[in-house]
Amino acid sequence: MEIITEFAHTVREIEHCLIPLRDGTQLAARIWLPEAAGEQAFPAILEYLPYRKRDGTAVRDALTHPWMAGQGYVCIRVDMRGNGESQGLMADEYLLQEQNDALEVIEWLCQQSWCDGNVGMMGISWGGFNGLQVAARQPEALKAIITLCSTDDRFADDIHYKGGNLLMENFGWAATMLNFSAAVPDPLLVGDSWKGLWQERLDAMPLLAETWLQHQTRDDYWRHGSVCEDYSAIKAAVYAVGGWGDAYKNAVPRLMENLQCPKKAMIGPWIHKYPHFAVPNPAIGFLQEAKRWWDHWLKGIDNGVMDDAACTFYLQDVLPPKGSYAERPGIWVQTTGWPDPQIQWTDFSLDDQGLSPGQQSLNASRSVCSPLTTGLHQGEYCAIWFGPDGPTDQRRDDAQSLCFDSPPLTEPLALLGDVRLKLRLSSDTACGQLVARLNAVAPDGQVSQLTYGVLNLNLRDDFAQLTPPVPGEPMDVMLSLDQVGVRLPTGYRLRLALSTASFPLLWPSRELTTLTLLPGLQSVQLPVFTGDAVECPFDAPQSAPPAALEVLRAAAPKRTLIEDVSSCEVCVRIEDDLGAVRFLDHGLWVDQRCTEEYRTLPWDPLSTRADIQWQYRVGREQWSVEVDSSLHLRADDQWFYVEAEQVARENGEQVHHRQWSKRVARVAL
């Protein structure tokens, strides 16, 4: 990445300021202004997050916001109430209060002498969510947004549920927020009030794992903040950005298909990161692309950004399976929108010969009851921390699945879109999970996962309506696998693998289930891309100079599979060691690490448990704070049991201790 040190405008930074809200709460902001901001007004670009501007996002902020400020934009990074140096308390994600605060922040921006009244919002993940949500509230000043790695449907595509199934990541993220939300305000910025603010947060800390677990269907809780409820509410221009290595890619085509406002989209090879420093490569000049977007929508410059192709996608070449890649070879392609005529839907069938072109009937029933340990090689739901989180060789999971293989490809195949599966099946219980993986089988036998989809059969017709299977009765099931952009060479075979479990992606059903494919047509539709490659339409990546850091301990993410051959218990151990650094400009050092352990026995769904530990350490000379958080989950056939604990210390002395013990009924799971 090219580091840029000279810009059209010299940048002045306001390290910390407070934005007053009508209820008396003040939100903390960090602001980068073009040097002439005191004499000339500029458009403002807001990023609005709970992740602590002082240290949580400071490394990526240094790469991004000064660069954009140097192009003539005021960039504002605001911490939500109850986080960082902001006052107040945060009770949950995406609340109406969060949106209302954002509207007040935008109003405040427009009252400043350095803002010309034109505002954009840009954010990834949480910031991508609230960019869409605030746009749906239609503040007059908000002309455009860039939303990255986010979703329009909180139940379908966030870290809580997938296909109506409970994600283990629901608890991984609940444990993360329990610890992140316990971080201290920096005394260097807020003075002696830091301890009172911190203690208030600790005393009021919500147990989000309980909240999220209480809503097991797509009820009003999830409909709130899901902009798919009314796409027409969004009037501001939207640039939707995703990555094939990210969990939120499905929302990008949906937004392009359903939004009625001006819109653009791109999906690259990346994990859950901004595209100018994401992996795997190729990274792109995302900041230059964002500048073109802002120049058009916030400054009124006719630069042709809306004359370009509406959608740009990177089609990855299939590679030997590996937990992470430094680079993904491939090609760029473009479409005029979504859906696009360059995508031709091609029928395949699950029949007695395997996965066959055309429509062929399955003549004999086929059944599968997978061990609960199936899915160990699928990887994590969302790759966030640069660890080995992707899917590895699928052969061991395939051995525990019902597999249908195609003949070897006689010509290259490019896929772009969602794979659509229509099955007729029965269950031997009044519950069950269907897991479908589309894999690529190399000539040497290695198997790479291309995409997957999952479905809770209790919610198969409507995620809002519980309809348990009737044992033995036929069910017609439709399942869309995740969006995919990939190229396969000749000689590879496609494999559709069906299983009844995916651990530790999903919390298992309360009973072991055998699913039976019934005789008749069992079909798969593949989105075959027929267009041509284009030259990369983006510049090489640039950034502002990185933050000045001293690395005290390098980050060391790790994922380990452990099998006890005596009990047959399997444990997936994920070590998200974020490392330890000292910020040289203000001296704060921060040390964060997490260990997640997910355990189950192959044939006992009630043996499953999750145990998650987070450690947060921060300090300067002669002052330090520690917060240890833990979250534990288990279940029987009627209840989930949630245990949590948090201990906080200042200079080694305990100042706070809290425990939770909750029980939540199993309703749809």
XYZ file of C-alpha atoms in Angstrom:
669
model
C 0.000 0.000 0.000
C 1.292 3.441 -0.930
C 1.595 5.819 2.027
C 0.609 9.384 1.100
C 2.048 12.228 3.161
C 1.168 15.284 1.059
C -2.422 16.201 0.267
C -4.344 18.987 -1.422
C -5.232 20.235 2.065
C -3.125 20.183 5.185
C -4.999 18.262 7.857
C -5.626 19.520 11.379
C -6.780 17.019 13.980
C -9.039 17.660 16.957
C -8.113 14.720 19.145
C -11.174 14.902 21.374
C -14.314 16.973 21.512
C -17.800 16.487 22.943
C -21.043 16.689 20.969
C -24.004 17.695 23.175
C -27.321 15.863 22.832
C -30.696 17.197 23.914
C -30.940 14.846 26.907
C -27.686 16.227 28.305
C -25.500 13.313 27.184
C -22.290 14.219 25.382
C -20.767 12.011 22.697
C -17.017 11.951 22.172
C -15.643 12.663 18.707
C -12.298 12.746 16.955
C -12.223 15.128 13.996
C -9.865 15.592 11.052
C -10.310 18.953 9.269
C -8.825 20.404 6.101
C -6.516 23.223 7.156
C -8.818 25.878 5.683
C -11.782 24.641 7.678
C -11.890 27.792 9.782
C -12.437 29.934 6.703
C -14.101 27.554 4.298
C -16.897 25.040 4.803
C -16.562 21.442 3.590
C -18.781 18.368 3.415
C -18.618 16.098 6.467
C -18.184 12.309 6.546
C -19.371 10.576 9.721
C -18.295 7.188 11.091
C -20.364 6.247 14.151
C -19.324 3.233 16.232
C -19.120 1.762 19.751
C -15.505 0.615 19.358
C -13.501 3.384 21.080
C -11.864 5.995 18.888
C -8.950 6.287 21.338
C -7.622 2.774 20.769
C -10.228 0.369 19.374
C -10.277 1.702 15.802
C -7.355 4.119 16.035
C -5.045 2.047 13.818
C -7.460 1.858 10.894
C -8.673 5.428 11.508
C -5.116 6.703 11.007
C -4.964 5.060 7.576
C -8.341 6.335 6.424
C -9.703 9.582 7.845
C -6.629 11.848 7.458
C -6.354 10.750 3.813
C -9.956 11.750 3.136
C -9.616 14.997 5.105
C -6.665 15.851 2.889
C -9.034 15.737 -0.097
C -11.264 18.462 1.361
C -13.655 16.615 3.685
C -14.199 16.958 7.417
C -14.029 13.420 8.831
C -15.693 12.728 12.168
C -15.287 9.528 14.171
C -17.936 9.433 16.949
C -18.219 6.917 19.797
C -21.796 5.903 20.629
C -23.191 6.652 24.052
C -21.740 4.405 26.747
C -18.532 3.708 24.838
C -15.057 5.191 24.744
C -15.105 8.718 26.122
C -18.812 9.199 25.405
C -21.249 9.599 28.274
C -24.403 7.603 28.904
C -25.131 3.889 28.686
C -25.607 1.472 25.787
C -28.258 -1.211 26.335
C -28.109 -3.095 23.003
C -27.149 -2.816 19.352
C -29.123 -0.802 16.760
C -31.648 0.625 19.215
C -33.887 3.549 18.265
C -31.807 5.610 20.709
C -28.715 4.896 18.622
C -30.421 6.201 15.494
C -31.831 9.245 17.270
C -28.387 10.132 18.603
C -26.979 9.887 15.078
C -29.634 12.280 13.796
C -28.624 14.765 16.481
C -24.949 14.335 15.594
C -25.729 15.109 11.941
C -27.717 18.158 13.015
C -24.769 19.307 15.149
C -22.355 18.830 12.251
C -24.458 21.064 10.037
C -24.345 23.825 12.662
C -20.535 23.970 12.645
C -18.803 26.673 10.643
C -16.564 24.124 8.929
C -19.493 22.051 7.532
C -21.305 23.165 4.384
C -24.458 21.183 5.243
C -23.695 18.125 3.105
C -23.072 14.939 5.092
C -22.093 11.382 4.215
C -21.866 8.306 6.441
C -19.290 5.572 5.979
C -18.824 2.476 8.092
C -18.030 -1.201 8.168
C -20.033 -3.808 10.081
C -21.810 -1.927 12.929
C -21.071 1.353 11.137
C -22.395 -0.131 7.886
C -25.600 -1.213 9.615
C -26.329 2.156 11.147
C -25.440 3.961 7.923
C -28.351 2.160 6.264
C -30.607 2.614 9.294
C -29.929 6.332 9.615
C -30.390 6.802 5.861
C -33.841 5.237 6.242
C -34.644 8.001 8.761
C -34.043 10.506 5.923
C -32.121 13.347 7.575
C -32.060 16.124 4.997
C -28.290 16.680 5.208
C -27.395 13.008 4.593
C -26.834 12.855 0.845
C -24.977 9.540 0.478
C -23.514 6.600 2.402
C -20.916 3.885 1.893
C -21.938 0.722 3.747
C -19.388 -2.080 4.036
C -19.881 -5.641 5.333
C -23.383 -4.945 6.629
C -26.892 -6.215 6.067
C -30.415 -5.134 5.306
C -31.921 -8.022 7.326
C -30.804 -8.434 10.938
C -32.261 -11.938 11.363
C -31.111 -13.390 8.062
C -27.558 -12.110 7.886
C -26.126 -10.942 11.178
C -24.043 -12.831 13.730
C -27.044 -14.190 15.657
C -28.992 -16.526 13.383
C -28.522 -17.998 9.916
C -31.240 -19.807 8.034
C -33.200 -19.687 11.296
C -30.432 -21.605 13.092
C -28.674 -20.281 16.180
C -25.094 -19.345 15.372
C -22.344 -20.072 17.865
C -21.065 -16.631 16.869
C -24.111 -15.247 18.678
C -22.312 -16.126 21.898
C -18.830 -15.317 20.619
C -19.973 -11.791 19.836
C -21.989 -11.450 23.038
C -18.827 -12.280 24.994
C -16.846 -9.812 22.879
C -19.276 -6.973 23.561
C -19.394 -7.842 27.265
C -15.659 -7.162 27.378
C -15.431 -4.355 24.818
C -18.207 -2.414 26.561
C -16.269 -2.621 29.842
C -13.324 -0.647 28.441
C -12.350 2.508 30.304
C -12.608 6.119 29.133
C -9.076 7.497 28.842
C -8.286 9.690 31.877
C -5.989 11.769 29.687
C -9.074 12.906 27.739
C -11.856 13.024 30.321
C -9.917 13.739 33.520
C -11.026 12.484 36.924
C -14.526 11.649 35.678
C -13.207 8.493 33.967
C -13.744 6.262 36.976
C -17.338 7.316 37.559
C -18.181 6.796 33.888
C -16.502 3.389 33.944
C -18.193 2.240 37.155
C -21.588 3.336 35.812
C -21.065 1.184 32.708
C -19.938 -1.827 34.702
C -22.942 -1.596 37.026
C -25.410 -1.350 34.122
C -23.731 -3.889 31.821
C -26.366 -5.765 29.761
C -26.088 -9.506 29.150
C -26.683 -9.389 25.411
C -26.445 -13.175 25.049
C -29.717 -13.455 26.977
C -31.415 -10.712 24.949
C -30.473 -12.182 21.594
C -31.382 -15.713 22.674
C -34.880 -14.615 23.715
C -35.752 -13.832 20.077
C -35.510 -17.121 18.164
C -37.774 -16.171 15.266
C -37.854 -13.114 13.008
C -40.025 -11.029 15.321
C -40.333 -7.264 15.799
C -37.014 -7.184 17.614
C -35.182 -8.193 14.423
C -37.465 -6.309 12.057
C -36.429 -3.105 13.802
C -33.281 -1.884 12.065
C -33.787 -4.205 9.074
C -34.092 -1.771 6.185
C -35.485 -4.534 3.974
C -38.794 -3.850 5.729
C -39.066 -0.723 3.557
C -36.303 -0.227 1.007
C -38.093 2.841 -0.339
C -37.377 4.719 2.893
C -33.745 5.155 1.822
C -33.399 8.205 -0.424
C -29.667 8.906 -0.017
C -27.301 7.348 -2.552
C -25.880 3.988 -1.378
C -22.553 2.334 -2.241
C -22.661 -1.234 -0.900
C -19.315 -3.014 -0.473
C -18.620 -6.615 0.534
C -16.079 -9.409 0.402
C -16.353 -13.068 -0.542
C -14.458 -13.916 2.652
C -17.003 -12.015 4.762
C -20.261 -13.217 6.286
C -22.338 -10.266 5.018
C -21.930 -10.628 1.254
C -25.543 -11.723 0.636
C -26.875 -8.253 1.411
C -25.020 -6.551 -1.444
C -27.055 -8.080 -4.328
C -30.270 -7.704 -2.321
C -29.604 -4.006 -1.839
C -28.852 -3.601 -5.543
C -32.034 -5.409 -6.499
C -34.372 -3.638 -4.093
C -33.113 -0.141 -3.324
C -34.863 2.581 -5.299
C -32.259 5.276 -4.620
C -29.040 5.842 -6.639
C -26.801 2.852 -5.902
C -23.561 1.059 -6.683
C -21.905 -2.106 -5.417
C -18.659 -4.031 -5.311
C -17.601 -7.380 -3.866
C -13.930 -8.289 -3.707
C -11.979 -11.255 -2.317
C -11.679 -9.768 1.173
C -12.548 -10.760 4.709
C -14.328 -8.404 7.136
C -12.073 -5.367 6.546
C -11.845 -2.118 4.589
C -10.663 -2.953 1.035
C -7.545 -0.750 1.042
C -5.874 -2.924 3.702
C -7.925 -6.124 3.629
C -6.726 -9.624 2.926
C -6.574 -11.591 0.800
C -5.113 -9.483 -1.968
C -5.771 -7.860 -4.325
C -6.490 -4.873 -2.104
C -7.746 -1.843 -4.030
C -7.628 1.941 -3.937
C -10.807 2.085 -1.889
C -10.114 5.590 -0.636
C -9.770 6.917 -4.190
C -13.044 5.194 -5.118
C -14.729 6.640 -2.027
C -13.448 10.105 -2.966
C -15.048 9.815 -6.399
C -18.322 8.851 -4.692
C -18.178 11.711 -2.197
C -17.056 14.234 -4.835
C -20.151 13.434 -6.867
C -22.753 13.250 -4.104
C -21.382 15.747 -1.555
C -19.623 18.286 -3.807
C -21.714 17.977 -6.956
C -18.742 17.181 -9.204
C -19.723 15.467 -12.450
C -16.925 12.886 -12.490
C -18.733 9.991 -14.174
C -18.876 7.770 -11.094
C -22.532 7.009 -11.777
C -21.850 6.350 -15.451
C -19.613 3.393 -14.593
C -20.981 -0.139 -14.312
C -23.363 -0.415 -11.383
C -21.742 -3.549 -9.944
C -18.147 -4.728 -9.880
C -17.302 -8.248 -8.713
C -14.094 -10.211 -8.314
C -14.353 -13.827 -9.490
C -11.842 -15.858 -7.490
C -9.999 -18.799 -8.966
C -10.553 -21.967 -6.968
C -7.482 -22.837 -4.887
C -6.390 -25.799 -2.778
C -8.218 -25.577 0.571
C -6.546 -23.493 3.258
C -7.660 -21.651 6.408
C -6.463 -18.288 5.068
C -4.878 -16.892 1.920
C -2.547 -13.978 1.369
C -3.835 -13.617 -2.190
C -6.665 -14.926 -4.345
C -5.981 -14.947 -8.105
C -8.974 -14.096 -10.240
C -10.620 -11.595 -12.575
C -12.799 -8.507 -12.251
C -16.197 -8.490 -13.952
C -18.969 -5.908 -14.108
C -22.732 -5.884 -14.492
C -25.268 -3.189 -15.299
C -27.179 -4.010 -12.128
C -28.649 -6.953 -10.249
C -29.932 -9.332 -11.451
C -28.020 -9.224 -14.725
C -28.565 -10.989 -18.079
C -24.939 -12.150 -18.127
C -25.944 -14.666 -15.443
C -27.654 -17.742 -16.868
C -29.404 -20.086 -14.471
C -28.331 -23.665 -15.194
C -30.229 -26.688 -13.851
C -28.585 -29.643 -12.153
C -30.253 -32.568 -10.405
C -29.438 -34.769 -7.425
C -30.062 -38.180 -8.955
C -28.849 -41.762 -8.749
C -25.701 -40.912 -10.729
C -24.764 -37.886 -8.581
C -25.036 -34.224 -9.567
C -26.208 -34.265 -13.157
C -26.919 -31.494 -15.692
C -30.576 -31.056 -16.529
C -33.574 -32.388 -14.659
C -33.311 -36.032 -13.676
C -35.344 -37.752 -10.974
C -33.950 -39.454 -7.910
C -35.291 -43.001 -8.067
C -34.382 -44.299 -4.613
C -34.579 -42.577 -1.244
C -31.306 -41.408 0.311
C -30.921 -40.706 4.028
C -28.368 -38.903 6.173
C -27.841 -38.538 9.922
C -24.558 -36.740 10.423
C -22.477 -36.873 13.585
C -22.758 -33.564 15.414
C -19.035 -33.067 14.826
C -19.678 -32.618 11.095
C -18.604 -29.132 10.022
C -15.290 -28.945 11.863
C -13.632 -27.892 8.609
C -16.172 -25.287 7.482
C -14.369 -22.464 9.255
C -15.744 -19.576 11.302
C -18.931 -17.753 10.421
C -17.170 -14.404 10.001
C -13.423 -13.889 9.564
C -12.649 -10.740 11.574
C -9.251 -11.034 13.262
C -6.944 -12.099 10.365
C -6.800 -15.656 11.733
C -7.002 -19.045 9.942
C -10.784 -18.854 9.945
C -11.676 -20.066 6.463
C -12.777 -23.545 5.382
C -10.113 -26.224 5.042
C -10.212 -29.534 3.140
C -13.824 -30.706 3.125
C -13.178 -34.437 2.674
C -13.634 -35.336 6.352
C -16.931 -33.427 6.570
C -18.019 -34.877 3.227
C -17.457 -38.387 4.593
C -20.205 -37.653 7.150
C -22.568 -36.139 4.586
C -24.750 -37.244 1.717
C -22.761 -36.259 -1.383
C -23.682 -35.840 -5.050
C -20.791 -35.371 -7.499
C -20.889 -34.032 -11.036
C -18.839 -35.432 -13.896
C -15.495 -33.648 -14.411
C -15.935 -30.253 -16.049
C -15.096 -30.311 -19.740
C -14.840 -26.525 -19.944
C -14.168 -23.774 -17.393
C -17.090 -22.696 -15.227
C -17.693 -19.270 -13.661
C -20.314 -18.838 -10.940
C -21.697 -15.502 -9.751
C -24.747 -15.355 -7.514
C -26.628 -17.590 -5.093
C -26.958 -21.339 -5.641
C -30.624 -22.342 -5.317
C -31.618 -25.718 -3.929
C -35.088 -27.299 -4.111
C -35.551 -30.560 -2.225
C -38.341 -32.884 -1.212
C -37.504 -34.648 2.007
C -38.781 -35.936 5.336
C -37.507 -35.855 8.903
C -37.808 -38.555 11.533
C -38.183 -35.921 14.286
C -40.158 -32.738 14.829
C -37.033 -30.638 14.340
C -33.818 -30.718 12.325
C -31.157 -28.788 10.470
C -30.299 -28.953 6.795
C -26.763 -27.963 5.839
C -25.814 -27.781 2.158
C -22.272 -27.149 0.900
C -21.263 -26.673 -2.721
C -17.697 -27.912 -3.031
C -15.095 -28.179 -5.761
C -13.290 -31.516 -6.028
C -9.842 -31.160 -7.558
C -8.365 -33.856 -9.819
C -5.982 -34.769 -6.968
C -8.911 -35.295 -4.578
C -8.631 -32.131 -2.457
C -12.007 -30.544 -1.774
C -12.537 -26.780 -1.472
C -15.775 -25.272 -0.185
C -17.257 -22.761 -2.620
C -20.371 -21.734 -0.710
C -22.922 -23.082 1.742
C -26.399 -22.588 3.146
C -28.263 -23.768 6.252
C -31.911 -24.070 7.241
C -33.746 -24.656 10.509
C -36.557 -26.957 9.419
C -38.799 -25.538 12.164
C -38.722 -22.228 10.261
C -38.470 -23.601 6.729
C -41.467 -21.707 5.306
C -41.219 -18.439 7.238
C -38.534 -17.306 9.689
C -41.265 -15.609 11.709
C -43.507 -18.680 11.963
C -42.722 -21.888 13.847
C -43.796 -24.930 11.792
C -42.148 -28.094 13.164
C -41.761 -30.984 10.728
C -44.249 -33.812 11.082
C -42.114 -36.963 11.389
C -42.263 -39.018 8.225
C -44.307 -36.486 6.224
C -42.838 -35.028 2.996
C -41.629 -31.404 3.027
C -40.770 -29.202 0.079
C -37.723 -27.164 1.025
C -36.091 -24.240 -0.756
C -32.657 -23.059 0.290
C -30.418 -20.383 -1.216
C -26.739 -20.881 -0.566
C -24.559 -17.833 0.084
C -23.557 -15.602 -2.799
C -20.408 -16.798 -4.550
C -18.046 -15.498 -7.227
C -15.622 -18.186 -8.389
C -14.001 -19.752 -11.463
C -13.321 -23.478 -11.845
C -11.036 -24.958 -14.525
C -11.677 -28.100 -16.524
C -11.132 -31.357 -14.704
C -12.741 -30.232 -11.456
C -15.995 -31.758 -10.270
C -18.794 -30.049 -8.362
C -20.051 -31.716 -5.206
C -23.222 -30.941 -3.296
C -22.843 -32.231 0.270
C -25.899 -32.458 2.543
C -25.639 -32.931 6.289
C -27.745 -32.538 9.416
C -25.185 -30.627 11.504
C -22.447 -28.041 11.237
C -20.336 -27.673 14.360
C -19.253 -25.221 15.653
C -21.049 -23.007 13.133
C -24.522 -23.877 14.488
C -25.922 -24.882 17.845
C -27.385 -28.346 17.137
C -31.059 -29.241 17.185
C -32.394 -30.698 20.410
C -32.628 -34.177 18.842
C -30.534 -36.187 16.436
C -32.346 -36.138 13.124
C -32.288 -38.330 10.056
C -33.297 -36.559 6.858
C -34.439 -38.577 3.854
C -34.418 -37.303 0.285
C -37.539 -38.719 -1.348
C -37.815 -40.085 -4.896
C -38.541 -37.403 -7.461
C -36.935 -34.230 -8.740
C -34.267 -32.804 -6.428
C -32.886 -29.767 -8.201
C -30.050 -27.266 -7.967
C -29.778 -24.066 -9.983
C -26.306 -22.660 -10.568
C -25.727 -18.978 -11.495
C -23.337 -19.308 -14.447
C -21.610 -16.059 -15.428
C -21.207 -15.721 -19.194
C -19.608 -12.274 -19.449
C -16.007 -11.218 -19.980
C -13.301 -10.013 -17.638
C -12.445 -6.316 -17.391
C -9.267 -4.560 -16.412
C -9.185 -3.786 -12.705
C -11.303 -0.605 -12.485
C -9.660 0.580 -9.258
C -6.400 2.339 -8.503
C -3.704 0.790 -6.333
C -4.372 1.141 -2.591
C -3.276 4.263 -0.755
C -3.488 5.411 2.837
C -2.355 8.128 5.195
C 0.677 7.345 7.405
C -0.023 4.580 9.935
C -0.397 5.225 13.642
C 2.843 5.372 15.618
C 2.890 2.127 17.605
C 5.231 0.054 19.691
C 4.319 -3.622 19.398
C 4.610 -5.161 22.837
C 3.279 -8.562 21.776
C 2.442 -9.518 18.210
C -1.096 -10.674 17.427
C -1.265 -14.462 17.176
C -4.703 -15.790 16.181
C -4.986 -19.567 16.240
C -7.615 -22.270 15.654
C -7.148 -25.823 16.995
C -9.266 -28.975 16.702
C -8.970 -31.348 19.674
C -10.471 -34.839 19.821
C -10.619 -36.923 22.985
C -10.409 -40.473 21.631
C -11.671 -41.896 24.925
C -14.926 -39.936 25.205
C -15.084 -38.969 21.496
C -15.679 -35.360 22.564
C -14.473 -32.794 20.058
C -13.345 -29.309 21.068
C -12.763 -26.396 18.687
C -10.426 -23.931 20.389
C -10.163 -20.439 18.879
C -7.506 -18.130 20.264
C -8.087 -14.565 19.142
C -4.945 -12.997 20.555
C -5.107 -9.406 19.334
C -1.644 -8.647 20.685
C -0.477 -5.720 22.789
C 0.593 -2.271 21.558
C 1.547 1.127 22.954
C 0.388 4.280 21.168
C 3.480 6.450 21.016
C 1.607 9.741 20.647
C -0.288 9.467 23.939
C 1.361 6.536 25.716
C -1.665 4.299 26.276
C -0.904 0.590 26.018
C -3.644 -1.956 25.254
C -3.573 -5.760 25.513
C -6.540 -7.893 24.384
C -7.000 -11.609 23.941
C -9.850 -14.103 23.788
C -10.196 -17.874 23.973
C -13.315 -19.601 22.684
C -13.940 -23.315 23.240
C -16.860 -25.157 21.672
C -17.407 -28.815 22.678
C -19.758 -31.599 21.677
C -20.085 -35.375 21.514
C -20.808 -36.874 18.079
C -24.226 -38.317 18.936
C -25.465 -36.277 21.901
C -26.903 -32.852 20.994
C -27.388 -32.002 24.686
C -23.645 -32.343 25.322
C -22.837 -29.158 23.393
C -21.379 -26.234 25.316
C -19.599 -22.963 24.680
C -16.997 -21.412 27.009
C -15.561 -18.012 26.125
C -12.967 -15.939 28.019
C -11.921 -12.352 27.236
C -9.074 -10.382 28.798
C -8.648 -6.620 28.449
C -5.647 -4.757 29.848
C -4.903 -1.060 29.435
C -2.719 1.483 31.155
C 0.150 3.928 31.397
C 2.977 4.258 33.870
C 1.744 3.664 37.435
C -1.847 3.111 36.293
C -3.551 0.067 34.809
C -6.997 -1.436 34.422
C -7.941 -5.075 33.849
C -11.276 -6.605 32.896
C -11.783 -10.380 32.724
C -15.060 -11.566 31.205
C -16.426 -15.066 30.746
C -19.537 -16.497 29.118
C -20.724 -20.119 29.308
C -23.606 -21.803 27.454
C -25.201 -25.224 27.658
C -28.676 -26.580 26.942
C -31.074 -29.415 27.636
C -34.090 -30.215 25.469
C -36.180 -27.423 27.024
C -33.820 -24.618 28.096
C -30.635 -22.750 27.357
C -28.496 -21.949 30.404
C -26.379 -18.807 30.258
C -23.690 -18.124 32.856
C -21.460 -15.057 32.788
C -18.996 -13.295 35.033
C -17.045 -10.048 34.904
C -14.232 -8.891 37.175
C -12.629 -5.430 36.910
C -9.459 -4.247 38.637
C -7.601 -0.972 38.933
C -3.877 -1.258 39.673
C -4.438 -4.897 40.600
C -7.196 -4.192 43.139
C -10.680 -5.529 42.415
C -13.213 -2.720 41.980
C -16.116 -4.609 40.419
C -17.466 -8.165 40.303
C -20.705 -9.273 38.734
C -22.225 -12.653 37.871
C -25.220 -13.619 35.746
C -27.158 -16.884 35.695
C -30.043 -16.996 33.218
C -32.370 -19.567 31.674
C -34.037 -19.087 28.284
C -36.630 -21.452 26.807
C -35.878 -23.329 23.579
C -38.695 -22.247 21.284
C -37.597 -22.672 17.680
C -34.235 -24.397 18.093
